Coordinates of C-alpha atoms in Angstrom, one line a residue:
Chain A
M1 CA -18.6 27.5 20.9
S2 CA -21.4 25.5 19.4
K3 CA -24.0 26.2 16.8
R4 CA -27.4 24.8 16.0
I5 CA -28.2 23.1 12.7
D6 CA -31.5 23.4 10.8
V7 CA -32.1 21.2 7.8
K8 CA -34.8 22.2 5.4
D9 CA -36.3 19.8 2.7
L10 CA -33.0 18.0 2.1
N11 CA -32.9 15.3 -0.6
V12 CA -29.7 13.2 -0.9
Y13 CA -28.7 11.5 -4.1
Y14 CA -26.0 9.0 -5.3
G15 CA -26.0 9.9 -9.0
D16 CA -29.6 9.4 -10.0
F17 CA -30.6 7.3 -7.0
L18 CA -32.5 9.2 -4.3
A19 CA -31.0 7.8 -1.1
V20 CA -32.7 10.1 1.5
E21 CA -35.9 12.0 0.8
D22 CA -37.2 15.3 2.2
V23 CA -35.7 15.6 5.6
S24 CA -36.3 18.6 7.8
I25 CA -34.9 18.6 11.2
N26 CA -33.7 21.2 13.8
I27 CA -30.8 20.3 16.0
E28 CA -30.3 22.4 19.1
A29 CA -26.9 23.7 20.1
K30 CA -25.2 22.1 23.0
S31 CA -27.3 18.9 22.9
V32 CA -27.0 15.3 22.0
T33 CA -29.2 14.1 19.1
A34 CA -29.3 10.4 18.1
F35 CA -30.3 9.0 14.7
I36 CA -31.7 5.5 14.9
G37 CA -33.2 3.2 12.3
P38 CA -32.6 0.0 10.4
S39 CA -29.5 -0.6 8.2
G40 CA -29.5 1.2 4.9
C41 CA -32.2 3.7 5.9
G42 CA -29.9 6.6 5.2
K43 CA -28.9 7.7 8.7
S44 CA -25.2 7.7 7.9
T45 CA -25.8 9.2 4.5
F46 CA -27.7 12.0 6.0
L47 CA -25.2 12.5 8.8
R48 CA -22.5 12.8 6.1
T49 CA -24.4 15.6 4.4
L50 CA -24.2 17.7 7.6
N51 CA -20.5 18.4 7.1
R52 CA -20.3 17.9 3.3
M53 CA -18.5 14.7 3.6
H54 CA -21.2 13.1 1.4
E55 CA -19.9 14.7 -1.7
V56 CA -16.4 13.1 -1.3
L57 CA -18.0 10.0 -2.9
P58 CA -18.3 10.3 -6.7
G59 CA -21.7 11.2 -8.1
A60 CA -23.1 12.2 -4.6
R61 CA -25.1 15.4 -4.4
V62 CA -27.9 17.0 -2.3
E63 CA -30.8 19.4 -2.8
G64 CA -32.1 21.6 -0.1
E65 CA -30.6 23.6 2.7
V66 CA -28.5 22.9 5.7
L67 CA -28.3 25.9 8.0
M68 CA -25.7 26.2 10.7
D69 CA -26.8 29.3 12.8
G70 CA -28.6 30.5 9.7
D71 CA -25.7 30.1 7.2
N72 CA -26.4 27.7 4.4
L73 CA -23.7 25.0 4.1
Y74 CA -24.6 24.4 0.5
G75 CA -24.9 28.1 -0.4
P76 CA -22.9 29.3 -3.5
G77 CA -19.3 29.9 -2.8
V78 CA -19.2 27.9 0.4
D79 CA -15.9 26.0 0.6
P80 CA -16.5 22.5 1.9
V81 CA -13.1 22.6 3.7
T82 CA -14.4 25.6 5.8
V83 CA -17.5 23.6 6.7
R84 CA -15.6 20.6 7.7
S85 CA -13.2 22.5 9.9
Q86 CA -16.2 23.7 11.9
I87 CA -18.2 20.4 11.9
G88 CA -15.9 17.5 12.9
M89 CA -16.6 13.9 12.4
V90 CA -15.8 10.6 14.1
F91 CA -16.2 7.4 12.1
Q92 CA -17.5 4.0 12.6
R93 CA -14.1 2.3 12.6
P94 CA -11.3 4.1 14.5
N95 CA -8.9 5.5 11.9
P96 CA -5.9 7.1 13.6
F97 CA -3.1 8.1 11.0
P98 CA -0.8 5.1 11.0
T99 CA 2.3 7.2 10.2
M100 CA 1.9 9.6 13.1
S101 CA 2.5 9.3 16.8
I102 CA -0.3 9.8 19.3
R103 CA 0.7 13.3 19.9
D104 CA 0.9 14.0 16.1
N105 CA -2.5 12.4 15.6
V106 CA -4.1 14.9 18.0
L107 CA -2.3 17.8 16.3
A108 CA -3.2 16.4 12.8
G109 CA -5.9 19.0 12.2
V110 CA -3.4 21.8 13.0
K111 CA -0.3 20.3 11.4
L112 CA -1.8 19.0 8.2
N113 CA -3.2 22.5 7.6
N114 CA 0.3 23.8 8.1
K115 CA -0.8 26.2 10.8
K116 CA 2.0 27.5 13.0
I117 CA 1.8 26.5 16.6
S118 CA 4.6 26.8 19.2
K119 CA 5.7 23.7 21.1
G120 CA 4.2 25.1 24.3
E121 CA 0.8 25.8 22.7
A122 CA 0.9 22.4 21.1
D123 CA 1.6 20.6 24.4
V124 CA -1.4 22.4 26.0
L125 CA -3.7 21.5 23.1
V126 CA -2.6 17.9 23.2
E127 CA -3.2 17.6 26.9
S128 CA -6.5 19.4 26.8
S129 CA -7.8 17.4 23.9
L130 CA -6.7 14.1 25.4
R131 CA -8.2 15.1 28.7
S132 CA -11.5 15.9 27.0
A133 CA -11.4 12.6 25.3
N134 CA -10.8 10.8 28.7
L135 CA -7.6 9.4 27.3
W136 CA -4.8 11.5 28.8
N137 CA -4.1 9.3 31.8
E138 CA -3.7 6.2 29.7
V139 CA -1.3 7.7 27.0
K140 CA 0.4 10.6 28.7
D141 CA 3.7 8.5 29.0
R142 CA 3.7 7.3 25.5
L143 CA 2.7 10.3 23.4
E144 CA 5.5 9.7 20.9
K145 CA 4.4 6.0 20.3
P146 CA 2.4 5.3 17.1
G147 CA -1.4 5.6 17.5
S148 CA -2.0 2.3 15.9
G149 CA -0.6 0.6 18.9
L150 CA -3.6 1.6 21.1
S151 CA -6.6 -0.7 21.7
G152 CA -9.6 -0.1 19.6
G153 CA -11.5 1.8 22.3
Q154 CA -8.5 4.0 22.9
Q155 CA -8.0 4.5 19.1
Q156 CA -11.6 5.7 19.0
R157 CA -11.1 8.1 21.8
L158 CA -7.9 9.3 20.1
C159 CA -10.0 10.0 17.0
I160 CA -12.4 12.0 19.2
A161 CA -9.5 13.9 20.6
R162 CA -8.3 14.6 17.1
A163 CA -11.7 15.9 16.2
I164 CA -11.9 18.1 19.3
A165 CA -8.5 19.5 18.8
V166 CA -9.6 21.6 15.8
E167 CA -12.3 23.2 18.0
P168 CA -15.3 22.5 15.9
Q169 CA -18.8 23.8 16.5
V170 CA -20.5 20.5 16.0
I171 CA -19.3 16.9 16.3
L172 CA -20.8 14.2 14.1
M173 CA -20.4 10.6 15.2
D174 CA -21.2 7.7 12.8
E175 CA -21.7 4.6 14.9
P176 CA -18.7 5.4 17.1
C177 CA -19.1 2.4 19.3
S178 CA -20.1 -0.3 16.9
A179 CA -16.6 -1.8 16.7
L180 CA -16.0 -1.6 20.5
D181 CA -16.5 -3.7 23.6
P182 CA -19.1 -2.6 26.4
I183 CA -16.4 -1.0 28.6
S184 CA -15.0 1.1 25.8
T185 CA -18.5 1.9 24.7
L186 CA -19.2 3.1 28.3
A187 CA -16.1 5.3 28.2
I188 CA -17.2 6.9 25.0
E189 CA -20.8 7.4 26.2
D190 CA -19.4 9.1 29.3
L191 CA -17.3 11.2 27.0
I192 CA -20.4 12.2 24.8
N193 CA -22.1 13.3 28.1
D194 CA -19.2 15.6 28.9
L195 CA -19.0 16.9 25.3
K196 CA -22.5 18.2 25.1
D197 CA -21.5 21.0 27.6
Q198 CA -19.4 22.5 24.9
Y199 CA -20.4 21.0 21.6
T200 CA -23.4 20.1 19.5
V201 CA -23.2 16.3 19.1
V202 CA -25.0 14.3 16.6
I203 CA -24.6 10.5 16.8
V204 CA -25.8 7.6 14.6
T205 CA -26.3 4.4 16.4
H206 CA -27.8 1.0 16.0
N207 CA -27.9 0.5 19.7
M208 CA -31.2 1.8 21.0
Q209 CA -30.2 1.7 24.6
Q210 CA -27.3 3.8 23.7
A211 CA -29.6 6.3 22.0
A212 CA -31.7 6.3 25.1
R213 CA -28.8 6.8 27.4
V214 CA -26.9 9.5 25.8
S215 CA -29.3 11.6 23.8
E216 CA -31.8 14.3 24.5
K217 CA -33.5 14.1 21.2
T218 CA -33.9 11.1 18.9
A219 CA -34.7 10.9 15.2
F220 CA -36.1 7.7 13.7
F221 CA -35.3 7.0 10.0
N222 CA -36.9 4.2 8.1
I223 CA -37.1 2.8 4.5
A224 CA -40.1 1.5 2.7
G225 CA -38.2 -1.2 0.9
T226 CA -35.0 -1.8 -1.0
G227 CA -34.5 0.8 -3.7
K228 CA -36.8 3.2 -2.0
P229 CA -35.4 6.4 -0.4
G230 CA -34.9 6.6 3.4
K231 CA -37.1 9.0 5.3
L232 CA -37.2 10.8 8.6
I233 CA -40.2 9.1 10.2
E234 CA -40.3 10.8 13.6
Y235 CA -38.2 13.3 15.5
G236 CA -38.7 14.3 19.1
N237 CA -37.5 14.0 22.7
T238 CA -35.8 10.7 23.4
Q239 CA -38.2 10.0 26.2
T240 CA -41.2 10.5 23.9
I241 CA -39.7 8.4 21.0
F242 CA -39.0 5.5 23.3
N243 CA -42.0 5.6 25.6
N244 CA -44.8 7.2 23.6
P245 CA -44.0 7.5 19.9
A246 CA -46.6 9.0 17.7
V247 CA -46.0 6.8 14.7
K248 CA -46.6 3.1 14.6
A249 CA -43.3 2.3 12.7
T250 CA -41.4 4.0 15.4
E251 CA -43.1 2.1 18.2
D252 CA -42.5 -1.2 16.3
Y253 CA -38.8 -0.4 15.8
V254 CA -38.0 0.8 19.3
S255 CA -39.9 -2.2 20.8
G256 CA -38.3 -4.7 18.5
R257 CA -41.5 -5.6 16.7
F258 CA -40.8 -4.4 13.3
G259 CA -40.9 -6.4 10.1
Chain B
M1 CA -6.2 -48.3 46.3
S2 CA -7.1 -47.9 42.8
S3 CA -5.2 -49.5 40.1
T4 CA -5.4 -48.3 36.6
L5 CA -5.3 -50.7 33.8
T6 CA -2.8 -49.6 31.3
P7 CA -3.5 -51.4 28.1
V8 CA -0.4 -52.8 26.4
R9 CA 0.4 -50.3 23.8
S10 CA 0.9 -51.6 20.3
K11 CA 3.8 -50.2 18.6
R12 CA 1.8 -47.6 16.7
S13 CA -1.4 -45.8 17.8
A14 CA -4.6 -46.7 16.3
L15 CA -5.0 -43.2 15.1
T16 CA -1.9 -43.3 13.0
K17 CA -2.6 -46.6 11.5
G18 CA -2.4 -46.8 7.7
Q19 CA 0.2 -44.1 7.3
L20 CA 3.5 -44.3 5.7
P21 CA 6.4 -44.2 8.3
K22 CA 8.2 -40.9 8.7
Y23 CA 11.3 -42.3 7.0
A24 CA 9.4 -43.3 3.9
P25 CA 10.4 -40.3 1.7
Y26 CA 14.0 -40.7 2.5
V27 CA 14.0 -44.5 1.7
V28 CA 12.3 -43.8 -1.5
L29 CA 14.7 -41.0 -2.3
A30 CA 17.7 -43.1 -1.7
L31 CA 16.3 -45.9 -3.8
A32 CA 15.3 -43.6 -6.6
L33 CA 18.9 -42.1 -6.6
I34 CA 20.5 -45.6 -6.7
V35 CA 18.1 -47.0 -9.4
G36 CA 18.4 -43.7 -11.4
A37 CA 22.2 -44.0 -11.3
A38 CA 22.0 -47.6 -12.5
I39 CA 19.7 -46.7 -15.4
L40 CA 21.8 -43.8 -16.4
A41 CA 25.0 -45.9 -16.3
L42 CA 23.5 -48.1 -19.0
I43 CA 22.9 -45.2 -21.4
G44 CA 25.8 -43.0 -20.4
F45 CA 25.9 -41.1 -17.1
N46 CA 25.2 -37.4 -16.8
A47 CA 24.1 -35.4 -13.7
F48 CA 21.1 -33.7 -15.4
G49 CA 19.6 -36.9 -16.6
W50 CA 20.3 -38.5 -13.2
G51 CA 18.3 -35.7 -11.5
I52 CA 15.4 -36.1 -13.9
V53 CA 15.2 -39.8 -13.8
S54 CA 15.5 -39.9 -10.0
A55 CA 12.9 -37.3 -9.6
I56 CA 10.4 -39.3 -11.7
L57 CA 11.3 -42.6 -9.9
F58 CA 10.9 -40.9 -6.6
T59 CA 7.5 -39.5 -7.4
A60 CA 6.3 -42.8 -8.9
G61 CA 7.6 -44.8 -6.0
L62 CA 6.3 -42.6 -3.1
V63 CA 2.9 -42.2 -4.8
G64 CA 2.7 -45.9 -5.6
W65 CA 3.6 -46.8 -2.0
S66 CA 1.2 -44.4 -0.6
V67 CA -1.7 -45.8 -2.8
V68 CA -1.0 -49.2 -1.4
V69 CA -0.7 -48.3 2.3
E70 CA -2.6 -45.0 2.7
G71 CA -5.3 -45.0 -0.1
S72 CA -5.9 -42.7 -2.9
R73 CA -6.6 -39.4 -1.0
K74 CA -3.2 -39.3 0.6
A75 CA -1.6 -40.5 -2.6
K76 CA -3.0 -37.5 -4.4
D77 CA -1.8 -35.3 -1.7
K78 CA 1.8 -36.8 -2.2
L79 CA 1.6 -36.4 -5.9
A80 CA 0.7 -32.8 -5.6
T81 CA 3.5 -32.2 -3.1
C82 CA 6.0 -33.8 -5.5
L83 CA 4.6 -31.7 -8.4
V84 CA 4.9 -28.4 -6.4
V85 CA 8.3 -29.1 -5.0
G86 CA 9.5 -30.3 -8.4
S87 CA 8.2 -27.1 -10.1
F88 CA 10.0 -25.0 -7.5
L89 CA 13.3 -26.8 -8.1
V90 CA 12.9 -26.4 -11.9
A91 CA 12.3 -22.6 -11.4
L92 CA 15.2 -22.4 -9.1
L93 CA 17.6 -24.2 -11.3
P94 CA 18.3 -21.5 -13.9
L95 CA 18.7 -18.9 -11.2
I96 CA 21.3 -20.9 -9.3
S97 CA 23.0 -21.8 -12.6
V98 CA 23.2 -18.2 -13.7
I99 CA 24.6 -17.0 -10.3
W100 CA 27.1 -19.8 -10.3
T101 CA 28.3 -19.3 -13.9
V102 CA 28.6 -15.5 -13.3
L103 CA 30.5 -16.0 -10.1
V104 CA 32.9 -18.6 -11.5
N105 CA 33.7 -16.5 -14.6
G106 CA 33.4 -13.1 -13.0
V107 CA 35.4 -13.3 -9.9
P108 CA 38.8 -13.5 -11.7
G109 CA 37.8 -10.3 -13.6
L110 CA 36.5 -8.6 -10.5
I111 CA 39.7 -9.2 -8.5
A112 CA 42.0 -8.1 -11.3
P113 CA 43.9 -5.1 -10.1
G114 CA 42.4 -1.8 -11.1
F115 CA 39.2 -3.4 -12.5
L116 CA 36.9 -1.0 -10.7
T117 CA 39.2 2.0 -10.8
N118 CA 40.4 2.1 -14.4
S119 CA 38.8 2.6 -17.7
M120 CA 39.6 1.0 -21.0
N121 CA 41.4 4.1 -22.3
G122 CA 44.6 3.2 -23.9
V123 CA 44.2 -0.6 -23.4
T124 CA 45.0 -2.1 -26.7
G125 CA 45.1 -5.6 -28.1
A126 CA 48.9 -5.7 -27.6
Y127 CA 48.4 -5.7 -23.8
D128 CA 45.8 -8.5 -24.0
N129 CA 48.2 -10.6 -26.2
K130 CA 50.9 -10.0 -23.7
A131 CA 48.6 -11.1 -20.9
V132 CA 47.8 -14.4 -22.7
E133 CA 51.2 -15.1 -24.1
E134 CA 53.5 -14.0 -21.4
G135 CA 51.2 -14.2 -18.3
A136 CA 51.2 -10.4 -17.7
P137 CA 48.1 -9.3 -15.6
V138 CA 45.0 -8.3 -17.6
I139 CA 44.7 -4.6 -17.4
G140 CA 41.7 -2.3 -18.1
G141 CA 38.6 -1.9 -16.1
I142 CA 35.0 -0.8 -15.9
Y143 CA 35.3 2.5 -14.1
H144 CA 34.0 4.4 -17.2
A145 CA 31.1 2.0 -17.6
L146 CA 30.2 2.1 -14.0
V147 CA 30.2 5.9 -14.0
G148 CA 28.0 5.8 -17.2
T149 CA 25.5 3.3 -15.8
V150 CA 25.2 5.2 -12.5
Q151 CA 24.7 8.6 -14.1
M152 CA 22.3 7.4 -16.8
T153 CA 20.2 5.5 -14.3
L154 CA 20.2 8.4 -12.0
V155 CA 19.0 10.8 -14.6
A156 CA 16.4 8.3 -15.8
T157 CA 15.2 8.1 -12.2
V158 CA 15.0 11.8 -11.8
I159 CA 12.9 12.0 -14.9
S160 CA 10.6 9.0 -14.3
V161 CA 9.8 9.2 -10.5
P162 CA 8.1 12.6 -10.6
V163 CA 6.3 11.9 -13.9
G164 CA 5.3 8.3 -12.8
L165 CA 4.2 9.3 -9.3
L166 CA 2.2 12.2 -10.3
T167 CA 0.5 10.1 -13.0
A168 CA -0.3 7.5 -10.3
I169 CA -1.7 10.2 -8.1
Y170 CA -3.8 11.5 -10.9
L171 CA -5.2 8.1 -11.6
V172 CA -6.0 7.2 -8.0
E173 CA -7.0 10.5 -6.5
Y174 CA -8.4 12.6 -9.3
G175 CA -9.1 10.3 -12.3
N176 CA -12.5 9.0 -10.9
D177 CA -12.1 6.3 -13.4
G178 CA -13.2 8.8 -16.1
R179 CA -12.3 8.7 -19.8
L180 CA -9.0 10.3 -19.4
A181 CA -8.0 8.0 -16.5
R182 CA -9.0 5.0 -18.5
A183 CA -7.0 6.2 -21.5
I184 CA -3.9 6.8 -19.3
T185 CA -4.2 3.4 -17.8
F186 CA -4.5 1.9 -21.3
F187 CA -1.5 3.7 -22.6
V188 CA 0.6 2.9 -19.6
D189 CA -0.2 -0.8 -20.1
V190 CA 0.8 -0.4 -23.8
M191 CA 4.0 1.3 -22.7
T192 CA 4.8 -1.5 -20.4
G193 CA 5.0 -3.8 -23.3
I194 CA 7.2 -1.5 -25.6
P195 CA 10.4 -3.4 -26.7
S196 CA 13.4 -1.6 -25.1
I197 CA 15.0 -1.1 -28.6
V198 CA 11.9 0.9 -29.6
A199 CA 12.3 3.0 -26.7
G200 CA 16.0 3.6 -27.6
L201 CA 15.1 4.4 -31.2
F202 CA 12.3 6.8 -30.0
A203 CA 14.7 8.7 -27.8
A204 CA 17.4 8.8 -30.5
A205 CA 15.0 10.0 -33.1
F206 CA 13.6 12.6 -30.7
F207 CA 16.9 14.1 -29.9
F208 CA 18.1 13.9 -33.6
A209 CA 15.1 16.0 -34.4
V210 CA 15.3 18.4 -31.6
V211 CA 19.0 18.8 -30.9
G212 CA 20.6 17.7 -34.2
P213 CA 21.5 14.6 -36.1
G214 CA 23.9 12.2 -34.3
T215 CA 23.2 13.4 -30.9
K216 CA 24.3 10.5 -28.7
T217 CA 24.8 11.4 -25.0
G218 CA 24.0 9.8 -21.7
A219 CA 21.1 12.0 -21.4
V220 CA 19.4 10.6 -24.5
A221 CA 19.9 7.2 -23.1
A222 CA 18.5 8.4 -19.8
V223 CA 15.4 9.5 -21.7
A224 CA 15.1 6.1 -23.4
L225 CA 15.4 4.4 -20.0
S226 CA 12.8 6.6 -18.4
V227 CA 10.4 5.6 -21.2
L228 CA 10.8 2.1 -19.9
M229 CA 10.7 3.1 -16.3
I230 CA 7.7 5.4 -16.2
P231 CA 5.1 2.7 -16.8
V232 CA 6.7 0.5 -14.1
V233 CA 6.7 3.4 -11.6
V234 CA 3.1 4.3 -12.5
R235 CA 1.9 0.8 -12.0
S236 CA 3.6 0.1 -8.7
S237 CA 2.8 3.5 -7.2
E238 CA -0.9 3.2 -8.4
E239 CA -1.2 -0.1 -6.6
M240 CA 0.4 1.3 -3.4
L241 CA -1.9 4.5 -3.4
K242 CA -4.9 2.3 -4.0
I243 CA -4.3 0.3 -0.9
V244 CA -4.3 3.3 1.4
P245 CA -7.5 2.9 3.2
N246 CA -10.2 5.5 2.2
E247 CA -10.9 6.0 5.8
L248 CA -7.6 7.9 6.3
R249 CA -8.5 10.3 3.4
E250 CA -11.9 10.8 5.0
A251 CA -10.4 11.4 8.5
A252 CA -8.2 14.1 7.0
Y253 CA -11.1 15.7 5.1
A254 CA -13.2 15.7 8.2
L255 CA -10.5 17.7 10.0
G256 CA -10.9 20.3 7.3
V257 CA -7.8 19.4 5.4
R258 CA -7.6 20.2 1.7
K259 CA -7.3 17.3 -0.8
W260 CA -3.8 18.1 -2.0
R261 CA -2.6 18.4 1.5
T262 CA -4.3 15.1 2.4
I263 CA -2.5 13.5 -0.5
I264 CA 0.9 14.9 0.4
K265 CA 0.7 14.5 4.2
V266 CA -1.4 11.4 4.7
V267 CA -1.8 9.3 1.5
I268 CA 1.8 9.4 0.3
P269 CA 3.5 9.0 3.7
T270 CA 1.2 5.9 4.3
A271 CA 2.2 4.5 1.0
I272 CA 5.8 5.6 0.8
S273 CA 7.4 2.4 1.6
G274 CA 5.7 0.6 -1.2
I275 CA 6.3 3.4 -3.6
A276 CA 10.1 3.5 -2.7
S277 CA 10.5 -0.1 -3.1
G278 CA 8.6 0.0 -6.5
V279 CA 10.9 2.7 -7.7
T280 CA 13.9 0.7 -6.7
L281 CA 12.7 -2.3 -8.5
A282 CA 12.0 -0.1 -11.6
I283 CA 15.7 1.1 -11.4
A284 CA 16.8 -2.6 -11.2
R285 CA 14.6 -3.3 -14.2
V286 CA 16.3 -0.7 -16.5
I287 CA 19.8 -0.8 -15.2
G288 CA 20.7 -3.9 -17.3
E289 CA 19.2 -2.6 -20.5
T290 CA 21.6 -2.8 -23.4
A291 CA 19.8 -2.2 -26.7
P292 CA 18.4 1.3 -26.0
I293 CA 21.8 2.4 -24.6
L294 CA 23.6 1.3 -27.7
V295 CA 21.5 3.4 -30.0
T296 CA 21.4 6.4 -27.8
A297 CA 24.7 6.7 -25.9
G298 CA 27.0 4.6 -28.2
F299 CA 29.9 3.2 -26.4
A300 CA 33.1 4.7 -25.0
T301 CA 36.4 3.3 -23.8
S302 CA 37.4 6.4 -21.7
I303 CA 35.8 8.1 -18.7
N304 CA 33.1 10.6 -19.6
N305 CA 31.6 12.4 -16.6
N306 CA 29.3 14.6 -18.6
V307 CA 25.9 13.1 -19.2
F308 CA 25.0 15.9 -21.7
G309 CA 27.9 15.6 -24.0
G310 CA 29.8 12.8 -25.8
W311 CA 29.3 9.1 -26.0
M312 CA 29.1 7.2 -22.8
A313 CA 29.8 3.6 -21.7
S314 CA 27.5 1.5 -19.5
L315 CA 28.0 -1.9 -18.0
P316 CA 25.6 -3.7 -20.4
T317 CA 27.1 -2.1 -23.5
F318 CA 30.6 -2.8 -22.0
I319 CA 29.8 -6.5 -21.8
Y320 CA 28.3 -6.4 -25.3
T321 CA 31.3 -4.8 -27.0
Q322 CA 33.9 -6.8 -25.0
I323 CA 32.3 -10.1 -26.1
L324 CA 31.4 -9.0 -29.7
N325 CA 34.6 -7.0 -30.5
P326 CA 37.3 -8.3 -28.2
T327 CA 40.1 -5.8 -27.6
S328 CA 42.5 -8.3 -29.1
P329 CA 40.7 -10.4 -31.8
A330 CA 43.5 -12.9 -31.7
N331 CA 43.2 -13.5 -27.9
P332 CA 39.6 -12.8 -26.7
D333 CA 40.1 -14.3 -23.3
P334 CA 41.1 -11.1 -21.4
S335 CA 38.0 -9.4 -23.0
S336 CA 35.8 -12.2 -22.0
Q337 CA 37.2 -12.1 -18.5
R338 CA 36.4 -8.4 -18.3
A339 CA 33.0 -9.0 -19.6
W340 CA 32.1 -11.5 -17.0
G341 CA 33.6 -9.3 -14.3
A342 CA 31.3 -6.5 -15.5
A343 CA 28.4 -8.9 -15.5
L344 CA 29.1 -9.9 -11.9
V345 CA 29.2 -6.2 -10.9
L346 CA 25.9 -5.6 -12.7
I347 CA 24.2 -8.5 -10.8
I348 CA 25.7 -7.3 -7.6
L349 CA 24.3 -3.8 -8.3
V350 CA 20.8 -5.2 -9.0
M351 CA 21.0 -7.3 -5.8
V352 CA 22.0 -4.4 -3.8
L353 CA 19.1 -2.4 -5.3
N354 CA 16.7 -5.2 -4.3
L355 CA 18.0 -5.4 -0.8
G356 CA 17.9 -1.6 -0.7
A357 CA 14.2 -1.7 -1.6
R358 CA 13.5 -4.1 1.3
L359 CA 15.4 -1.9 3.6
I360 CA 13.6 1.2 2.4
A361 CA 10.2 -0.5 2.7
R362 CA 11.1 -1.4 6.3
I363 CA 12.4 2.0 7.3
F364 CA 9.4 3.9 5.9
A365 CA 6.8 1.3 6.9
P366 CA 4.1 2.7 9.3
K367 CA 5.4 2.0 12.8
T368 CA 3.5 -0.4 15.0
G369 CA 4.1 -1.1 18.6
R370 CA 2.9 0.0 21.9

């Protein structure tokens, strides 16, 4: 239930502005891949192109190919909604739907798409999704309470449960821990470790220790200067990137000696 | 054995030295009131002038005292406080005055028997003469006007809310600030400023042209009212939709939800409380319109339950005609009593609508809590 992603010569634009230039990367199925790099280098922008969330912003477009098990996401006639239902996303700030209960938040992907689901099936789906997100024990007694009443870390795990509930092939995480305290961060890192048994996980992070802890492969992005496009500098095993990088810029960045 | 030396406390702490005592404003106020009364007594006493003179004296006295004792910074603060409170009282004055006048004049009309349940059908000047000359009860009521107001406003709401809400959705979700969206925003702004009589003339002319000359029904008035309502609904809904965080839309998109379903199931429910209260305020805005109803629905003295046929009364036009053309020209008092009673009912309606808006906002507001 997970697919690999191969990106070929991808350029990402906001209007006429080239934000990310010429990225080619192969992301294995059932693995955790981390994107690291300084702010504004295009990691998040590139991540958003992987499930066509990029084009939600006005004027945004891409050139190149993103293949999911060989199928081009940007091929003619491909419906972005289909893409997004297979490639889920967790955002930087937890964003549970404020009008919905915890239970309805988990079922949001099903209910918002008006799919019919029996109460029994829904109960099973809610429990399994919340268990996968390590949240079940904390919320099982208050499933009907609003999701906005949870703590930040719990809300973020609720958002992960919501993403899992639609059974995607790939889960993209855009700095999922940047708004959380170390304990909640640990809970989510544990969760990422569990998730890679079933899903392909791609995570953007500013925290290099986190990248080193959770990922098998790491991609380093960098930017030559303001107004210049972001580029993929180096991509390889996390061990290699952190201990023995091939490019000087990578070494400077991971050792904190850049700039 | 340790003994602590407790210094003899002076009456006031060193930290609060150089401040006016707590009772200072009250003393100055009392003095200002007394001196103000004395000044006014010289030139002829009246309550309004007393208030003004006392307020000026109070401000001058308090600020002057403050300059001497506390220095200029605190004195400026006191001056600003006096100005802010004074402006607030000035703003409040007309409101209280209006409510008081309407209550005093309206209650006798409102409690007259049958005021809310009878129309003016068959009520002639003879009855009003009798009421004034022989002390008979004032008969006749506003039932027909109440029915008319409720029906016309309801139809206007049914027209305006879908149009206004859908326009707002287009502007916020689909417009992308493009040329069409900017044009719509511009024309909505222009519509907000349309004089209500012009809206009435437009509706009248439109129906004269489409249905036939002399078409005056409640529905025509409802169209006129909706011309006034639509921009208000668009504006308030637009603001409410704009403050829905983009993150919620993205969260829904990332779950593979289509845009229109996202709008219906996520954006609107999140904004519904603000939209509902905006709509209620828009209703409150048009319920008191007089001019557009006069030229579109005419006025009636009997009950007309059909919005689509015949002239129709409404509360504002009822007030207008009762004051301008009293039922008995020789004795206008009963008519004026009915007009004030109708005005009171109108104010109560608007107030209920405002309270309703708050209630709706609270009911629909996203629930918080653990």
